[in-house]
Amino acid sequence: MGTADKIKAIEEEMARTQYNKATQKHIGLLKAQLARLKEAQEGAGGGGAGLGYGVKKTGDATVVFVGFPSVGKSTLLNALTNATSRVAAYDFTTLVVVPGVMSYRGAKLQLLDVPGLIEAAAAGKGRGKEVLSVVRSADLILLIVAGERAPDQQRILQGELQQAGFRLNLRPPDVRILRSSMGGIHLHLPRGFALSQETVKEVLKEFRILNAEVVIRQPLSLDQLIDCLSANRKYVPCITVVNKADQPAPPVPGALRISALQKEGLDALREAIWKGLGLARIYLKEPGKAPSPDPYILKGKAAVRDVAQRFGFLKTFAFAKIWGPSARFPGQKVGLEHAMRDGDTVEIHA
């Protein structure tokens, strides 16, 4: 029996099995087996090579445009960057990945216009797996929809991304797994944890975790537990954009409305991208000199340690001085673990 047949058989068995406490362990095993088979299928499928899919990641962060054909991704890329992505009034205009660079608040953001996704893309339809392999490089996904089917497009695209292992606007669960060579599995679960220890251990064993200390610090569903163990899960922020705002479209909750062609709403979109990426501009300063005019861009929760390591001061670091939003007073003396904020100036002393 091939992988596709095994997947189909497991899905059919899951559909026949009602979820309850008595079947929790069995369904957990089935879901874990299904996740591992889909990972193997995805790995065997390849993708990402040829037709311009091998795009080098550059800049301070990467934003990938995801949408159905002809929703205006190419027009938006051209409006936001100096790229020239071919535009035409028919489907599948973009057959390669077209990169562009958007400069914003001192950062260089790489924007990628990928071929349009369609329903069943996660299963490989329309070269979907190749496109999704590029989407994996994203620090932020821009989900672009348009027209009267905008809500349906959003639902379908989110479903395809979910099937491909993307977890949009979510953080990885607080789970720590310390493997060992012997001793079996030792679980540390929060009070009132919904999953039985037998279910958790069965799922862990399916992922070849036989000896480990497992600490789970929050409530988890069966699917979330499997997400923690699956190699292909990617947690990434996502912004939904309704393009062609000059045309009728049903409301899409939480989405930004823009017109790439008319260049309407682009300032709000740039700001939303900046906030979604969670970048911080850090200005460097040498003792006795003015701060550098150009910022150093950090991702996520940044600390003085990140700056010291980036510029080779980690081994000789003595202390740093901070000016800006994270400082209690100008020139505050701090250590490596001081959390920095957007707009800070740092002076490192070695």
Short mmCIF file of N, CA and C in Angstrom, two decimals, residues 27-100:
data_model
loop_
_atom_site.label_atom_id
_atom_site.label_comp_id
_atom_site.label_asym_id
_atom_site.label_seq_id
_atom_site.Cartn_x
_atom_site.Cartn_y
_atom_site.Cartn_z
N ILE A 27 -7.73 7.77 18.37
CA ILE A 27 -7.74 8.88 17.41
C ILE A 27 -6.41 9.63 17.46
N GLY A 28 -5.84 9.76 18.65
CA GLY A 28 -4.53 10.41 18.75
C GLY A 28 -3.48 9.68 17.95
N LEU A 29 -3.51 8.35 18.04
CA LEU A 29 -2.56 7.55 17.26
C LEU A 29 -2.80 7.73 15.76
N LEU A 30 -4.06 7.71 15.35
CA LEU A 30 -4.39 7.89 13.92
C LEU A 30 -3.92 9.25 13.41
N LYS A 31 -4.16 10.31 14.19
CA LYS A 31 -3.76 11.65 13.76
C LYS A 31 -2.25 11.77 13.70
N ALA A 32 -1.56 11.15 14.63
CA ALA A 32 -0.10 11.19 14.61
C ALA A 32 0.44 10.44 13.39
N GLN A 33 -0.15 9.28 13.09
CA GLN A 33 0.26 8.53 11.91
C GLN A 33 -0.01 9.33 10.64
N LEU A 34 -1.16 10.00 10.60
CA LEU A 34 -1.52 10.81 9.42
C LEU A 34 -0.54 11.96 9.23
N ALA A 35 -0.17 12.62 10.32
CA ALA A 35 0.78 13.74 10.24
C ALA A 35 2.13 13.26 9.72
N ARG A 36 2.60 12.12 10.20
CA ARG A 36 3.90 11.60 9.76
C ARG A 36 3.87 11.19 8.30
N LEU A 37 2.77 10.58 7.85
CA LEU A 37 2.65 10.17 6.45
C LEU A 37 2.62 11.39 5.52
N LYS A 38 1.91 12.44 5.95
CA LYS A 38 1.84 13.65 5.11
C LYS A 38 3.19 14.35 5.05
N GLU A 39 3.94 14.33 6.14
CA GLU A 39 5.29 14.89 6.12
C GLU A 39 6.17 14.12 5.15
N ALA A 40 6.07 12.79 5.19
CA ALA A 40 6.87 11.96 4.27
C ALA A 40 6.47 12.21 2.83
N GLN A 41 5.17 12.35 2.60
CA GLN A 41 4.67 12.61 1.25
C GLN A 41 5.16 13.96 0.75
N GLU A 42 5.15 14.95 1.63
CA GLU A 42 5.62 16.29 1.25
C GLU A 42 7.11 16.28 0.93
N GLY A 43 7.90 15.54 1.74
CA GLY A 43 9.33 15.46 1.50
C GLY A 43 9.66 14.77 0.20
N ALA A 44 8.88 13.73 -0.14
CA ALA A 44 9.13 12.99 -1.38
C ALA A 44 8.72 13.78 -2.59
N GLY A 45 7.77 14.73 -2.39
CA GLY A 45 7.26 15.47 -3.53
C GLY A 45 8.21 16.49 -4.08
N GLY A 46 9.21 16.89 -3.27
CA GLY A 46 10.19 17.88 -3.73
C GLY A 46 9.53 19.23 -3.90
N GLY A 47 9.97 19.97 -4.89
CA GLY A 47 9.41 21.29 -5.15
C GLY A 47 10.42 22.36 -4.83
N GLY A 48 10.17 23.53 -5.40
CA GLY A 48 11.01 24.68 -5.12
C GLY A 48 12.10 24.90 -6.14
N ALA A 49 12.34 23.97 -7.04
CA ALA A 49 13.39 24.15 -8.03
C ALA A 49 12.78 24.45 -9.38
N GLY A 50 13.49 25.18 -10.18
CA GLY A 50 13.05 25.45 -11.55
C GLY A 50 12.04 26.57 -11.60
N LEU A 51 11.82 27.13 -12.79
CA LEU A 51 10.86 28.19 -13.03
C LEU A 51 11.00 29.36 -12.07
N GLY A 52 12.22 29.62 -11.66
CA GLY A 52 12.44 30.79 -10.81
C GLY A 52 12.04 30.62 -9.37
N TYR A 53 11.80 29.37 -8.91
CA TYR A 53 11.35 29.17 -7.54
C TYR A 53 12.49 29.27 -6.53
N GLY A 54 13.73 29.15 -6.96
CA GLY A 54 14.84 29.26 -6.04
C GLY A 54 15.21 30.70 -5.80
N VAL A 55 14.56 31.36 -4.86
CA VAL A 55 14.75 32.78 -4.60
C VAL A 55 15.57 32.95 -3.32
N LYS A 56 16.66 33.68 -3.42
CA LYS A 56 17.50 33.91 -2.26
C LYS A 56 16.84 34.91 -1.33
N LYS A 57 16.85 34.58 -0.05
CA LYS A 57 16.26 35.47 0.94
C LYS A 57 17.21 36.62 1.22
N THR A 58 16.73 37.84 1.11
CA THR A 58 17.54 39.03 1.34
C THR A 58 16.77 40.02 2.20
N GLY A 59 17.45 41.09 2.59
CA GLY A 59 16.80 42.15 3.35
C GLY A 59 16.61 41.79 4.82
N ASP A 60 15.85 42.64 5.51
CA ASP A 60 15.64 42.46 6.94
C ASP A 60 14.48 41.51 7.26
N ALA A 61 13.58 41.29 6.31
CA ALA A 61 12.47 40.37 6.50
C ALA A 61 11.85 40.08 5.14
N THR A 62 11.11 38.98 5.05
CA THR A 62 10.50 38.58 3.78
C THR A 62 8.99 38.48 3.93
N VAL A 63 8.28 39.13 3.01
CA VAL A 63 6.82 39.09 2.95
C VAL A 63 6.42 38.41 1.65
N VAL A 64 5.57 37.38 1.73
CA VAL A 64 5.16 36.65 0.54
C VAL A 64 3.68 36.92 0.27
N PHE A 65 3.38 37.26 -1.00
CA PHE A 65 2.01 37.51 -1.42
C PHE A 65 1.35 36.18 -1.79
N VAL A 66 0.25 35.85 -1.15
CA VAL A 66 -0.48 34.62 -1.43
C VAL A 66 -1.90 34.98 -1.84
N GLY A 67 -2.35 34.44 -2.96
CA GLY A 67 -3.70 34.72 -3.41
C GLY A 67 -4.05 33.92 -4.65
N PHE A 68 -5.32 33.91 -4.99
CA PHE A 68 -5.76 33.28 -6.22
C PHE A 68 -5.20 34.05 -7.42
N PRO A 69 -5.18 33.44 -8.59
CA PRO A 69 -4.78 34.20 -9.79
C PRO A 69 -5.68 35.41 -10.01
N SER A 70 -5.07 36.47 -10.49
CA SER A 70 -5.79 37.68 -10.92
C SER A 70 -6.48 38.44 -9.80
N VAL A 71 -5.89 38.42 -8.59
CA VAL A 71 -6.41 39.27 -7.52
C VAL A 71 -5.60 40.56 -7.39
N GLY A 72 -4.59 40.71 -8.25
CA GLY A 72 -3.81 41.95 -8.25
C GLY A 72 -2.52 41.89 -7.46
N LYS A 73 -1.97 40.69 -7.26
CA LYS A 73 -0.71 40.59 -6.52
C LYS A 73 0.42 41.32 -7.24
N SER A 74 0.51 41.12 -8.55
CA SER A 74 1.58 41.76 -9.32
C SER A 74 1.46 43.27 -9.31
N THR A 75 0.24 43.77 -9.44
CA THR A 75 0.02 45.22 -9.40
C THR A 75 0.42 45.78 -8.05
N LEU A 76 0.11 45.04 -6.99
CA LEU A 76 0.47 45.50 -5.64
C LEU A 76 1.98 45.50 -5.46
N LEU A 77 2.65 44.46 -5.94
CA LEU A 77 4.11 44.42 -5.83
C LEU A 77 4.73 45.62 -6.53
N ASN A 78 4.26 45.93 -7.72
CA ASN A 78 4.80 47.07 -8.47
C ASN A 78 4.52 48.39 -7.76
N ALA A 79 3.38 48.47 -7.06
CA ALA A 79 3.02 49.71 -6.37
C ALA A 79 3.85 49.92 -5.11
N LEU A 80 4.29 48.82 -4.48
CA LEU A 80 5.02 48.93 -3.22
C LEU A 80 6.53 48.95 -3.40
N THR A 81 7.02 48.45 -4.55
CA THR A 81 8.45 48.29 -4.73
C THR A 81 8.88 48.79 -6.10
N ASN A 82 10.17 48.59 -6.36
CA ASN A 82 10.71 48.95 -7.67
C ASN A 82 10.74 47.75 -8.62
N ALA A 83 10.01 46.68 -8.25
CA ALA A 83 9.98 45.48 -9.09
C ALA A 83 9.10 45.72 -10.31
N THR A 84 9.25 44.88 -11.30
CA THR A 84 8.38 44.92 -12.47
C THR A 84 7.82 43.52 -12.67
N SER A 85 6.64 43.29 -12.10
CA SER A 85 5.99 42.00 -12.24
C SER A 85 4.93 42.14 -13.32
N ARG A 86 4.96 41.23 -14.29
CA ARG A 86 4.07 41.34 -15.43
C ARG A 86 2.61 41.35 -14.99
N VAL A 87 1.82 42.23 -15.58
CA VAL A 87 0.42 42.38 -15.24
C VAL A 87 -0.42 42.18 -16.49
N ALA A 88 -1.46 41.36 -16.41
CA ALA A 88 -2.38 41.16 -17.52
C ALA A 88 -3.73 40.74 -16.97
N ALA A 89 -4.76 40.90 -17.76
CA ALA A 89 -6.12 40.63 -17.31
C ALA A 89 -6.53 39.19 -17.58
N TYR A 90 -5.65 38.24 -17.31
CA TYR A 90 -6.01 36.83 -17.42
C TYR A 90 -5.25 36.06 -16.36
N ASP A 91 -5.72 34.84 -16.08
CA ASP A 91 -5.17 34.06 -14.97
C ASP A 91 -3.76 33.56 -15.25
N PHE A 92 -3.05 33.26 -14.15
CA PHE A 92 -1.73 32.64 -14.22
C PHE A 92 -0.72 33.47 -15.01
N THR A 93 -0.77 34.79 -14.82
CA THR A 93 0.21 35.66 -15.48
C THR A 93 1.60 35.41 -14.92
N THR A 94 1.69 35.31 -13.59
CA THR A 94 2.99 35.13 -12.94
C THR A 94 3.35 33.65 -12.91
N LEU A 95 4.37 33.27 -13.68
CA LEU A 95 4.82 31.89 -13.73
C LEU A 95 6.13 31.68 -12.99
N VAL A 96 6.69 32.76 -12.48
CA VAL A 96 7.91 32.69 -11.68
C VAL A 96 7.70 33.50 -10.41
N VAL A 97 8.63 33.37 -9.48
CA VAL A 97 8.59 34.20 -8.28
C VAL A 97 9.30 35.51 -8.60
N VAL A 98 8.60 36.62 -8.41
CA VAL A 98 9.18 37.93 -8.71
C VAL A 98 9.45 38.67 -7.41
N PRO A 99 10.72 38.96 -7.11
CA PRO A 99 11.03 39.67 -5.86
C PRO A 99 11.08 41.19 -6.06
N GLY A 100 10.81 41.89 -5.00
CA GLY A 100 10.98 43.33 -4.97
C GLY A 100 11.38 43.75 -3.58
#
